[in-house]
Amino acid sequence: MSNGPTPLPLRDQVSAAVQEAAGNVQIKTFYFAWQSFFDSTQLGQAIAVQPPNELIIPSTKVSVPTPGFGIGLHPDSQVPVGVKFKSSVGVSDSQVISVTPGQIIYPHGCATFSGFDVGLPFGWLGGGYAQIVILKTPEAAVWWAPGAEVAIQRQRVAIQADTATPVFSFGLPVGFPWKNAFRYNATTPTTPFPQGGQAIVSTSPTRTEMKLRLTTLASDALVLMLVQNSQAFDTGPGSPYVLSNDVEEVPILFNKIVGSAPYFPTSGFSFPITGNQLAATGQGSHSPGVLLCGDDAQFCLLNESGNSALNGAFVDIVRYALI
């Protein structure tokens, strides 16, 4: 965890500078390490250790001894934060509050706080900068519109041969903490560590970026992303709800590598995405676009290119969403 200044966007620089000069606000910037990463063994279970009984991830926690009336998380921040305020006499509040970019909070109303602890909230799988504006006087004020696009998850997936029965795994969450989050167990890989919880931060996925980890590709390669139990299409009525286990698909095309310089082909898609007509094989027909994801959603990547070199090759995936 390290601190480092990041300039405010031009639209906020003047107002923030005027208020900071007047002593109304104080700006603090933090960088929080990514909580999900790429690993060829751990794959989708490659997430950092997060104790479930700590609502602020301990490795990211920072104590800020600055008093004030409220705080705002700048809308261009790349992560939500968990905040635990301290009263004017230094006693910590009983609860941790999750704050998303663009939100402003006055925890004690007209009373001041003496400081606060801040870090990534338990269950968050992204990372990056957070800029907190501390409102130090009753006259301090900021006006923001929420709805920042941030990276919510990273993972590595192996491409499966199209001649085998697809093996699905969890990996397309929209709520954090994610109830199906599991961390890799190096001692006993078949029994990963549960690291899930009840979702506090809700996201609306916007786009997905993919990098094929091959530096030799003689022709364009088609890979199918198969998804089952997406949140909107495959969740039935009742409590607990029933999942349909229907399968939808998204075609992913990686362009061939041209020239001798080594590089990794990339691809991706934004929402809404176009579905294909494959109802005869039990795969979904959803057009012009669908949001294929969900906390119960499972997926896999299937090689449809005819190039056996893709079987077992890895794809790195980064998912973005509005929070």
mmCIF file of C-alpha atoms in Angstrom:
data_model
loop_
_atom_site.group_PDB
_atom_site.id
_atom_site.type_symbol
_atom_site.label_atom_id
_atom_site.label_comp_id
_atom_site.label_asym_id
_atom_site.label_seq_id
_atom_site.Cartn_x
_atom_site.Cartn_y
_atom_site.Cartn_z
ATOM 1 C CA MET A 1 0.000 0.000 0.000
ATOM 2 C CA SER A 2 1.409 3.367 -0.940
ATOM 3 C CA ASN A 3 0.210 6.928 -1.216
ATOM 4 C CA GLY A 4 0.789 9.041 -4.310
ATOM 5 C CA PRO A 5 -0.746 12.171 -5.772
ATOM 6 C CA THR A 6 -2.992 11.933 -8.806
ATOM 7 C CA PRO A 7 -4.234 15.207 -10.388
ATOM 8 C CA LEU A 8 -7.939 15.962 -10.170
ATOM 9 C CA PRO A 9 -9.758 16.350 -13.499
ATOM 10 C CA LEU A 10 -9.843 19.909 -14.823
ATOM 11 C CA ARG A 11 -13.513 20.335 -13.974
ATOM 12 C CA ASP A 12 -12.756 19.924 -10.258
ATOM 13 C CA GLN A 13 -9.294 21.432 -9.933
ATOM 14 C CA VAL A 14 -10.378 25.057 -9.404
ATOM 15 C CA SER A 15 -13.182 24.413 -6.895
ATOM 16 C CA ALA A 16 -11.133 21.879 -4.933
ATOM 17 C CA ALA A 17 -8.106 24.179 -4.857
ATOM 18 C CA VAL A 18 -10.191 27.132 -3.637
ATOM 19 C CA GLN A 19 -11.786 25.111 -0.849
ATOM 20 C CA GLU A 20 -8.500 23.493 0.160
ATOM 21 C CA ALA A 21 -6.825 26.918 0.314
ATOM 22 C CA ALA A 22 -9.664 28.113 2.546
ATOM 23 C CA GLY A 23 -9.182 25.150 4.850
ATOM 24 C CA ASN A 24 -12.589 23.672 4.043
ATOM 25 C CA VAL A 25 -11.311 20.419 2.549
ATOM 26 C CA GLN A 26 -8.239 18.222 2.527
ATOM 27 C CA ILE A 27 -7.472 15.798 -0.292
ATOM 28 C CA LYS A 28 -5.765 12.447 0.284
ATOM 29 C CA THR A 29 -4.898 9.915 -2.419
ATOM 30 C CA PHE A 30 -4.242 6.218 -1.854
ATOM 31 C CA TYR A 31 -3.174 3.315 -4.053
ATOM 32 C CA PHE A 32 -4.561 -0.105 -3.158
ATOM 33 C CA ALA A 33 -3.054 -3.323 -4.515
ATOM 34 C CA TRP A 34 -5.090 -5.527 -6.860
ATOM 35 C CA GLN A 35 -6.987 -8.305 -5.109
ATOM 36 C CA SER A 36 -7.210 -10.604 -8.148
ATOM 37 C CA PHE A 37 -4.355 -11.560 -10.439
ATOM 38 C CA PHE A 38 -3.292 -13.827 -13.312
ATOM 39 C CA ASP A 39 -1.926 -17.267 -12.507
ATOM 40 C CA SER A 40 -1.751 -20.378 -14.698
ATOM 41 C CA THR A 41 -2.299 -22.759 -11.767
ATOM 42 C CA GLN A 42 -4.794 -20.894 -9.597
ATOM 43 C CA LEU A 43 -6.813 -19.578 -12.575
ATOM 44 C CA GLY A 44 -10.102 -18.066 -11.339
ATOM 45 C CA GLN A 45 -9.159 -18.719 -7.708
ATOM 46 C CA ALA A 46 -6.154 -16.381 -7.904
ATOM 47 C CA ILE A 47 -7.308 -13.832 -5.341
ATOM 48 C CA ALA A 48 -5.462 -12.258 -2.435
ATOM 49 C CA VAL A 49 -6.019 -13.319 1.171
ATOM 50 C CA GLN A 50 -8.975 -11.487 2.724
ATOM 51 C CA PRO A 51 -10.024 -12.541 6.252
ATOM 52 C CA PRO A 52 -13.860 -12.834 6.222
ATOM 53 C CA ASN A 53 -14.100 -11.353 9.735
ATOM 54 C CA GLU A 54 -12.430 -8.080 8.622
ATOM 55 C CA LEU A 55 -14.697 -5.689 6.705
ATOM 56 C CA ILE A 56 -11.656 -3.643 5.663
ATOM 57 C CA ILE A 57 -8.954 -5.811 4.085
ATOM 58 C CA PRO A 58 -6.111 -5.627 6.667
ATOM 59 C CA SER A 59 -3.303 -5.435 4.097
ATOM 60 C CA THR A 60 -4.881 -2.267 2.658
ATOM 61 C CA LYS A 61 -5.948 -0.504 5.865
ATOM 62 C CA VAL A 62 -4.626 3.002 6.545
ATOM 63 C CA SER A 63 -5.382 5.183 9.581
ATOM 64 C CA VAL A 64 -6.068 8.842 8.777
ATOM 65 C CA PRO A 65 -5.882 11.117 11.866
ATOM 66 C CA THR A 66 -7.600 14.056 10.159
ATOM 67 C CA PRO A 67 -10.783 15.441 11.751
ATOM 68 C CA GLY A 68 -13.764 16.575 9.761
ATOM 69 C CA PHE A 69 -17.523 16.518 9.295
ATOM 70 C CA GLY A 70 -17.707 14.291 6.213
ATOM 71 C CA ILE A 71 -15.832 12.684 3.355
ATOM 72 C CA GLY A 72 -16.400 12.223 -0.369
ATOM 73 C CA LEU A 73 -14.852 9.594 -2.624
ATOM 74 C CA HIS A 74 -13.902 11.355 -5.854
ATOM 75 C CA PRO A 75 -15.933 10.014 -8.823
ATOM 76 C CA ASP A 76 -12.755 9.283 -10.804
ATOM 77 C CA SER A 77 -11.520 6.874 -8.129
ATOM 78 C CA GLN A 78 -10.845 3.352 -9.375
ATOM 79 C CA VAL A 79 -12.164 1.458 -6.347
ATOM 80 C CA PRO A 80 -14.774 1.652 -3.600
ATOM 81 C CA VAL A 81 -13.451 1.993 -0.066
ATOM 82 C CA GLY A 82 -14.416 0.733 3.360
ATOM 83 C CA VAL A 83 -14.355 3.463 6.027
ATOM 84 C CA LYS A 84 -14.583 3.209 9.803
ATOM 85 C CA PHE A 85 -14.908 6.609 11.467
ATOM 86 C CA LYS A 86 -13.747 7.630 14.920
ATOM 87 C CA SER A 87 -15.741 9.923 17.176
ATOM 88 C CA SER A 88 -14.508 13.312 18.320
ATOM 89 C CA VAL A 89 -12.947 11.585 21.338
ATOM 90 C CA GLY A 90 -11.218 8.939 19.233
ATOM 91 C CA VAL A 91 -13.630 6.032 19.772
ATOM 92 C CA SER A 92 -14.216 3.956 16.621
ATOM 93 C CA ASP A 93 -17.718 3.536 15.254
ATOM 94 C CA SER A 94 -19.127 0.042 15.430
ATOM 95 C CA GLN A 95 -19.702 -0.321 11.683
ATOM 96 C CA VAL A 96 -17.651 -0.125 8.491
ATOM 97 C CA ILE A 97 -19.300 1.880 5.716
ATOM 98 C CA SER A 98 -18.669 1.014 2.064
ATOM 99 C CA VAL A 99 -18.354 4.142 -0.081
ATOM 100 C CA THR A 100 -18.413 4.035 -3.891
ATOM 101 C CA PRO A 101 -16.962 6.714 -6.238
ATOM 102 C CA GLY A 102 -19.099 9.852 -6.214
ATOM 103 C CA GLN A 103 -20.654 9.212 -2.795
ATOM 104 C CA ILE A 104 -20.478 11.740 0.064
ATOM 105 C CA ILE A 105 -21.158 10.890 3.695
ATOM 106 C CA TYR A 106 -21.518 12.803 6.953
ATOM 107 C CA PRO A 107 -21.281 9.958 9.504
ATOM 108 C CA HIS A 108 -22.188 11.923 12.649
ATOM 109 C CA GLY A 109 -24.438 14.595 11.191
ATOM 110 C CA CYS A 110 -23.414 17.991 12.561
ATOM 111 C CA ALA A 111 -20.788 16.459 14.864
ATOM 112 C CA THR A 112 -17.165 16.001 13.869
ATOM 113 C CA PHE A 113 -15.089 12.860 13.677
ATOM 114 C CA SER A 114 -11.473 12.763 14.817
ATOM 115 C CA GLY A 115 -10.217 10.518 12.033
ATOM 116 C CA PHE A 116 -10.969 7.267 10.239
ATOM 117 C CA ASP A 117 -9.568 3.972 8.969
ATOM 118 C CA VAL A 118 -9.800 3.385 5.233
ATOM 119 C CA GLY A 119 -8.987 0.532 2.847
ATOM 120 C CA LEU A 120 -10.561 -1.790 0.315
ATOM 121 C CA PRO A 121 -13.834 -3.327 1.502
ATOM 122 C CA PHE A 122 -13.844 -7.076 2.081
ATOM 123 C CA GLY A 123 -14.664 -8.978 -1.090
ATOM 124 C CA TRP A 124 -13.523 -6.375 -3.624
ATOM 125 C CA LEU A 125 -11.418 -7.972 -6.390
ATOM 126 C CA GLY A 126 -10.085 -4.877 -8.182
ATOM 127 C CA GLY A 127 -7.439 -2.354 -7.244
ATOM 128 C CA GLY A 128 -6.107 1.104 -8.028
ATOM 129 C CA TYR A 129 -6.319 4.696 -6.845
ATOM 130 C CA ALA A 130 -8.819 6.211 -4.441
ATOM 131 C CA GLN A 131 -9.002 9.938 -3.810
ATOM 132 C CA ILE A 132 -10.787 11.028 -0.644
ATOM 133 C CA VAL A 133 -11.896 14.593 -0.045
ATOM 134 C CA ILE A 134 -12.196 15.306 3.696
ATOM 135 C CA LEU A 135 -14.849 17.953 4.435
ATOM 136 C CA LYS A 136 -13.294 19.744 7.400
ATOM 137 C CA THR A 137 -15.848 22.467 8.050
ATOM 138 C CA PRO A 138 -19.656 22.765 7.920
ATOM 139 C CA GLU A 139 -19.202 25.104 4.936
ATOM 140 C CA ALA A 140 -17.337 22.480 2.895
ATOM 141 C CA ALA A 141 -19.342 21.170 -0.029
ATOM 142 C CA VAL A 142 -18.827 19.066 -3.143
ATOM 143 C CA TRP A 143 -21.335 18.056 -5.827
ATOM 144 C CA TRP A 144 -20.645 14.954 -7.859
ATOM 145 C CA ALA A 145 -22.496 12.517 -10.087
ATOM 146 C CA PRO A 146 -21.900 8.845 -9.219
ATOM 147 C CA GLY A 147 -21.419 6.101 -11.799
ATOM 148 C CA ALA A 148 -17.704 5.437 -12.302
ATOM 149 C CA GLU A 149 -16.482 2.680 -14.628
ATOM 150 C CA VAL A 150 -13.849 0.613 -12.826
ATOM 151 C CA ALA A 151 -12.087 -2.734 -13.264
ATOM 152 C CA ILE A 152 -13.839 -5.229 -11.007
ATOM 153 C CA GLN A 153 -12.010 -8.516 -11.613
ATOM 154 C CA ARG A 154 -9.040 -10.201 -13.275
ATOM 155 C CA GLN A 155 -8.634 -13.903 -13.957
ATOM 156 C CA ARG A 156 -6.926 -16.437 -16.224
ATOM 157 C CA VAL A 157 -8.885 -19.155 -18.033
ATOM 158 C CA ALA A 158 -7.721 -22.174 -20.053
ATOM 159 C CA ILE A 159 -9.297 -22.772 -23.480
ATOM 160 C CA GLN A 160 -10.964 -26.166 -23.747
ATOM 161 C CA ALA A 161 -11.070 -28.402 -26.821
ATOM 162 C CA ASP A 162 -14.422 -28.452 -28.592
ATOM 163 C CA THR A 163 -14.328 -32.261 -28.734
ATOM 164 C CA ALA A 164 -14.776 -32.603 -24.972
ATOM 165 C CA THR A 165 -17.736 -31.922 -22.686
ATOM 166 C CA PRO A 166 -17.377 -28.307 -21.505
ATOM 167 C CA VAL A 167 -16.320 -27.842 -17.878
ATOM 168 C CA PHE A 168 -17.879 -24.732 -16.360
ATOM 169 C CA SER A 169 -16.594 -22.697 -13.421
ATOM 170 C CA PHE A 170 -17.819 -19.668 -11.493
ATOM 171 C CA GLY A 171 -16.308 -16.370 -12.533
ATOM 172 C CA LEU A 172 -18.704 -13.598 -13.668
ATOM 173 C CA PRO A 173 -19.833 -11.873 -10.454
ATOM 174 C CA VAL A 174 -21.764 -8.597 -10.262
ATOM 175 C CA GLY A 175 -22.003 -8.226 -6.467
ATOM 176 C CA PHE A 176 -19.124 -7.873 -4.005
ATOM 177 C CA PRO A 177 -18.371 -9.586 -1.714
ATOM 178 C CA TRP A 178 -19.103 -12.355 -4.194
ATOM 179 C CA LYS A 179 -20.851 -15.312 -2.599
ATOM 180 C CA ASN A 180 -19.014 -17.837 -4.800
ATOM 181 C CA ALA A 181 -15.503 -16.440 -4.247
ATOM 182 C CA PHE A 182 -12.942 -19.162 -3.502
ATOM 183 C CA ARG A 183 -9.210 -18.737 -2.958
ATOM 184 C CA TYR A 184 -6.762 -21.360 -4.220
ATOM 185 C CA ASN A 185 -5.539 -23.921 -1.707
ATOM 186 C CA ALA A 186 -1.999 -24.921 -2.687
ATOM 187 C CA THR A 187 -1.977 -27.846 -0.223
ATOM 188 C CA THR A 188 -5.311 -29.328 -1.317
ATOM 189 C CA PRO A 189 -6.432 -27.741 -4.605
ATOM 190 C CA THR A 190 -9.733 -29.655 -4.553
ATOM 191 C CA THR A 191 -10.816 -27.841 -1.373
ATOM 192 C CA PRO A 192 -10.286 -24.101 -1.974
ATOM 193 C CA PHE A 193 -10.747 -21.583 0.800
ATOM 194 C CA PRO A 194 -14.206 -19.940 0.823
ATOM 195 C CA GLN A 195 -13.839 -16.174 0.728
ATOM 196 C CA GLY A 196 -17.368 -15.089 -0.086
ATOM 197 C CA GLY A 197 -20.034 -13.073 1.663
ATOM 198 C CA GLN A 198 -23.245 -11.116 1.236
ATOM 199 C CA ALA A 199 -22.924 -8.525 -1.511
ATOM 200 C CA ILE A 200 -22.667 -4.880 -0.416
ATOM 201 C CA VAL A 201 -21.415 -3.232 -3.613
ATOM 202 C CA SER A 202 -23.502 -3.825 -6.741
ATOM 203 C CA THR A 203 -22.022 -3.374 -10.222
ATOM 204 C CA SER A 204 -23.356 -3.067 -13.766
ATOM 205 C CA PRO A 205 -20.845 -4.719 -16.147
ATOM 206 C CA THR A 206 -19.934 -2.637 -19.194
ATOM 207 C CA ARG A 207 -17.119 -4.395 -21.074
ATOM 208 C CA THR A 208 -14.709 -7.308 -21.020
ATOM 209 C CA GLU A 209 -11.125 -7.349 -22.318
ATOM 210 C CA MET A 210 -9.305 -10.562 -23.255
ATOM 211 C CA LYS A 211 -5.680 -11.358 -24.051
ATOM 212 C CA LEU A 212 -4.737 -14.653 -25.693
ATOM 213 C CA ARG A 213 -1.425 -15.818 -24.254
ATOM 214 C CA LEU A 214 0.032 -17.056 -27.529
ATOM 215 C CA THR A 215 2.664 -15.236 -29.588
ATOM 216 C CA THR A 216 2.217 -17.463 -32.650
ATOM 217 C CA LEU A 217 -1.131 -17.470 -34.426
ATOM 218 C CA ALA A 218 -1.131 -18.088 -38.180
ATOM 219 C CA SER A 219 -4.831 -17.384 -38.765
ATOM 220 C CA ASP A 220 -7.797 -15.772 -37.063
ATOM 221 C CA ALA A 221 -9.076 -17.925 -34.200
ATOM 222 C CA LEU A 222 -12.678 -18.246 -33.020
ATOM 223 C CA VAL A 223 -13.279 -19.008 -29.345
ATOM 224 C CA LEU A 224 -16.739 -19.403 -27.838
ATOM 225 C CA MET A 225 -17.480 -18.121 -24.363
ATOM 226 C CA LEU A 226 -20.257 -20.355 -23.011
ATOM 227 C CA VAL A 227 -22.252 -19.023 -20.054
ATOM 228 C CA GLN A 228 -24.868 -20.769 -17.946
ATOM 229 C CA ASN A 229 -27.074 -19.440 -15.157
ATOM 230 C CA SER A 230 -26.688 -15.788 -16.070
ATOM 231 C CA GLN A 231 -28.556 -13.536 -13.690
ATOM 232 C CA ALA A 232 -31.304 -12.188 -15.934
ATOM 233 C CA PHE A 233 -32.156 -15.167 -18.154
ATOM 234 C CA ASP A 234 -31.602 -18.197 -15.988
ATOM 235 C CA THR A 235 -32.838 -17.276 -12.495
ATOM 236 C CA GLY A 236 -36.285 -18.705 -11.736
ATOM 237 C CA PRO A 237 -38.954 -17.667 -9.220
ATOM 238 C CA GLY A 238 -39.122 -18.644 -5.593
ATOM 239 C CA SER A 239 -36.892 -18.437 -2.559
ATOM 240 C CA PRO A 240 -34.438 -20.016 -2.817
ATOM 241 C CA TYR A 241 -34.620 -19.452 -6.568
ATOM 242 C CA VAL A 242 -34.062 -22.211 -9.116
ATOM 243 C CA LEU A 243 -31.416 -21.914 -11.845
ATOM 244 C CA SER A 244 -32.304 -23.113 -15.338
ATOM 245 C CA ASN A 245 -28.794 -24.323 -16.346
ATOM 246 C CA ASP A 246 -29.492 -23.039 -19.869
ATOM 247 C CA VAL A 247 -26.365 -22.151 -21.830
ATOM 248 C CA GLU A 248 -25.775 -18.981 -23.845
ATOM 249 C CA GLU A 249 -22.739 -18.165 -25.958
ATOM 250 C CA VAL A 250 -20.589 -15.235 -27.003
ATOM 251 C CA PRO A 251 -18.245 -15.548 -30.029
ATOM 252 C CA ILE A 252 -14.730 -14.161 -29.427
ATOM 253 C CA LEU A 253 -12.419 -13.639 -32.415
ATOM 254 C CA PHE A 254 -8.660 -13.305 -31.935
ATOM 255 C CA ASN A 255 -6.915 -11.873 -34.986
ATOM 256 C CA LYS A 256 -3.894 -13.638 -36.446
ATOM 257 C CA ILE A 257 -0.403 -12.424 -35.562
ATOM 258 C CA VAL A 258 1.240 -10.524 -38.410
ATOM 259 C CA GLY A 259 4.995 -9.985 -38.626
ATOM 260 C CA SER A 260 7.844 -11.278 -36.493
ATOM 261 C CA ALA A 261 7.478 -9.020 -33.450
ATOM 262 C CA PRO A 262 6.118 -11.080 -30.515
ATOM 263 C CA TYR A 263 2.823 -9.825 -29.094
ATOM 264 C CA PHE A 264 -0.353 -11.226 -27.586
ATOM 265 C CA PRO A 265 -3.612 -10.972 -29.583
ATOM 266 C CA THR A 266 -6.423 -9.177 -27.769
ATOM 267 C CA SER A 267 -10.170 -9.130 -28.124
ATOM 268 C CA GLY A 268 -13.233 -8.323 -26.073
ATOM 269 C CA PHE A 269 -16.768 -7.048 -26.118
ATOM 270 C CA SER A 270 -18.971 -4.358 -24.647
ATOM 271 C CA PHE A 271 -22.544 -4.701 -23.463
ATOM 272 C CA PRO A 272 -25.023 -5.265 -24.925
ATOM 273 C CA ILE A 273 -23.566 -8.149 -26.896
ATOM 274 C CA THR A 274 -25.041 -10.052 -29.811
ATOM 275 C CA GLY A 275 -26.129 -13.650 -29.311
ATOM 276 C CA ASN A 276 -26.054 -16.406 -31.940
ATOM 277 C CA GLN A 277 -28.903 -18.614 -33.088
ATOM 278 C CA LEU A 278 -27.968 -22.017 -31.677
ATOM 279 C CA ALA A 279 -31.239 -23.127 -30.106
ATOM 280 C CA ALA A 280 -31.038 -26.548 -31.773
ATOM 281 C CA THR A 281 -28.046 -27.453 -29.616
ATOM 282 C CA GLY A 282 -29.597 -26.111 -26.416
ATOM 283 C CA GLN A 283 -27.649 -22.856 -26.485
ATOM 284 C CA GLY A 284 -29.439 -19.554 -26.037
ATOM 285 C CA SER A 285 -30.812 -17.318 -28.757
ATOM 286 C CA HIS A 286 -30.722 -13.799 -27.340
ATOM 287 C CA SER A 287 -30.517 -10.882 -29.749
ATOM 288 C CA PRO A 288 -29.763 -8.006 -30.148
ATOM 289 C CA GLY A 289 -27.914 -8.111 -26.840
ATOM 290 C CA VAL A 290 -27.712 -9.632 -23.374
ATOM 291 C CA LEU A 291 -25.893 -9.075 -20.120
ATOM 292 C CA LEU A 292 -24.354 -12.508 -19.602
ATOM 293 C CA CYS A 293 -23.093 -12.497 -16.022
ATOM 294 C CA GLY A 294 -24.253 -12.989 -12.448
ATOM 295 C CA ASP A 295 -23.123 -14.181 -9.053
ATOM 296 C CA ASP A 296 -24.269 -17.729 -9.901
ATOM 297 C CA ALA A 297 -23.086 -17.608 -13.519
ATOM 298 C CA GLN A 298 -20.564 -20.194 -14.697
ATOM 299 C CA PHE A 299 -18.593 -20.070 -17.919
ATOM 300 C CA CYS A 300 -15.879 -21.661 -20.030
ATOM 301 C CA LEU A 301 -13.943 -20.917 -23.218
ATOM 302 C CA LEU A 302 -14.254 -23.401 -26.084
ATOM 303 C CA ASN A 303 -11.901 -23.686 -29.054
ATOM 304 C CA GLU A 304 -13.863 -23.439 -32.312
ATOM 305 C CA SER A 305 -10.914 -22.364 -34.494
ATOM 306 C CA GLY A 306 -9.815 -25.776 -35.757
ATOM 307 C CA ASN A 307 -6.307 -24.885 -34.534
ATOM 308 C CA SER A 308 -5.270 -27.425 -31.897
ATOM 309 C CA ALA A 309 -2.598 -25.024 -30.614
ATOM 310 C CA LEU A 310 -5.364 -23.157 -28.796
ATOM 311 C CA ASN A 311 -6.335 -26.215 -26.749
ATOM 312 C CA GLY A 312 -5.024 -25.549 -23.251
ATOM 313 C CA ALA A 313 -3.834 -22.032 -24.101
ATOM 314 C CA PHE A 314 -4.620 -19.346 -21.549
ATOM 315 C CA VAL A 315 -6.725 -16.212 -21.857
ATOM 316 C CA ASP A 316 -6.374 -13.323 -19.417
ATOM 317 C CA ILE A 317 -9.675 -11.581 -18.710
ATOM 318 C CA VAL A 318 -10.316 -8.128 -17.232
ATOM 319 C CA ARG A 319 -13.918 -7.124 -16.495
ATOM 320 C CA TYR A 320 -15.178 -3.546 -16.109
ATOM 321 C CA ALA A 321 -18.396 -2.220 -14.627
ATOM 322 C CA LEU A 322 -20.198 0.854 -13.343
ATOM 323 C CA ILE A 323 -20.490 1.137 -9.573
#
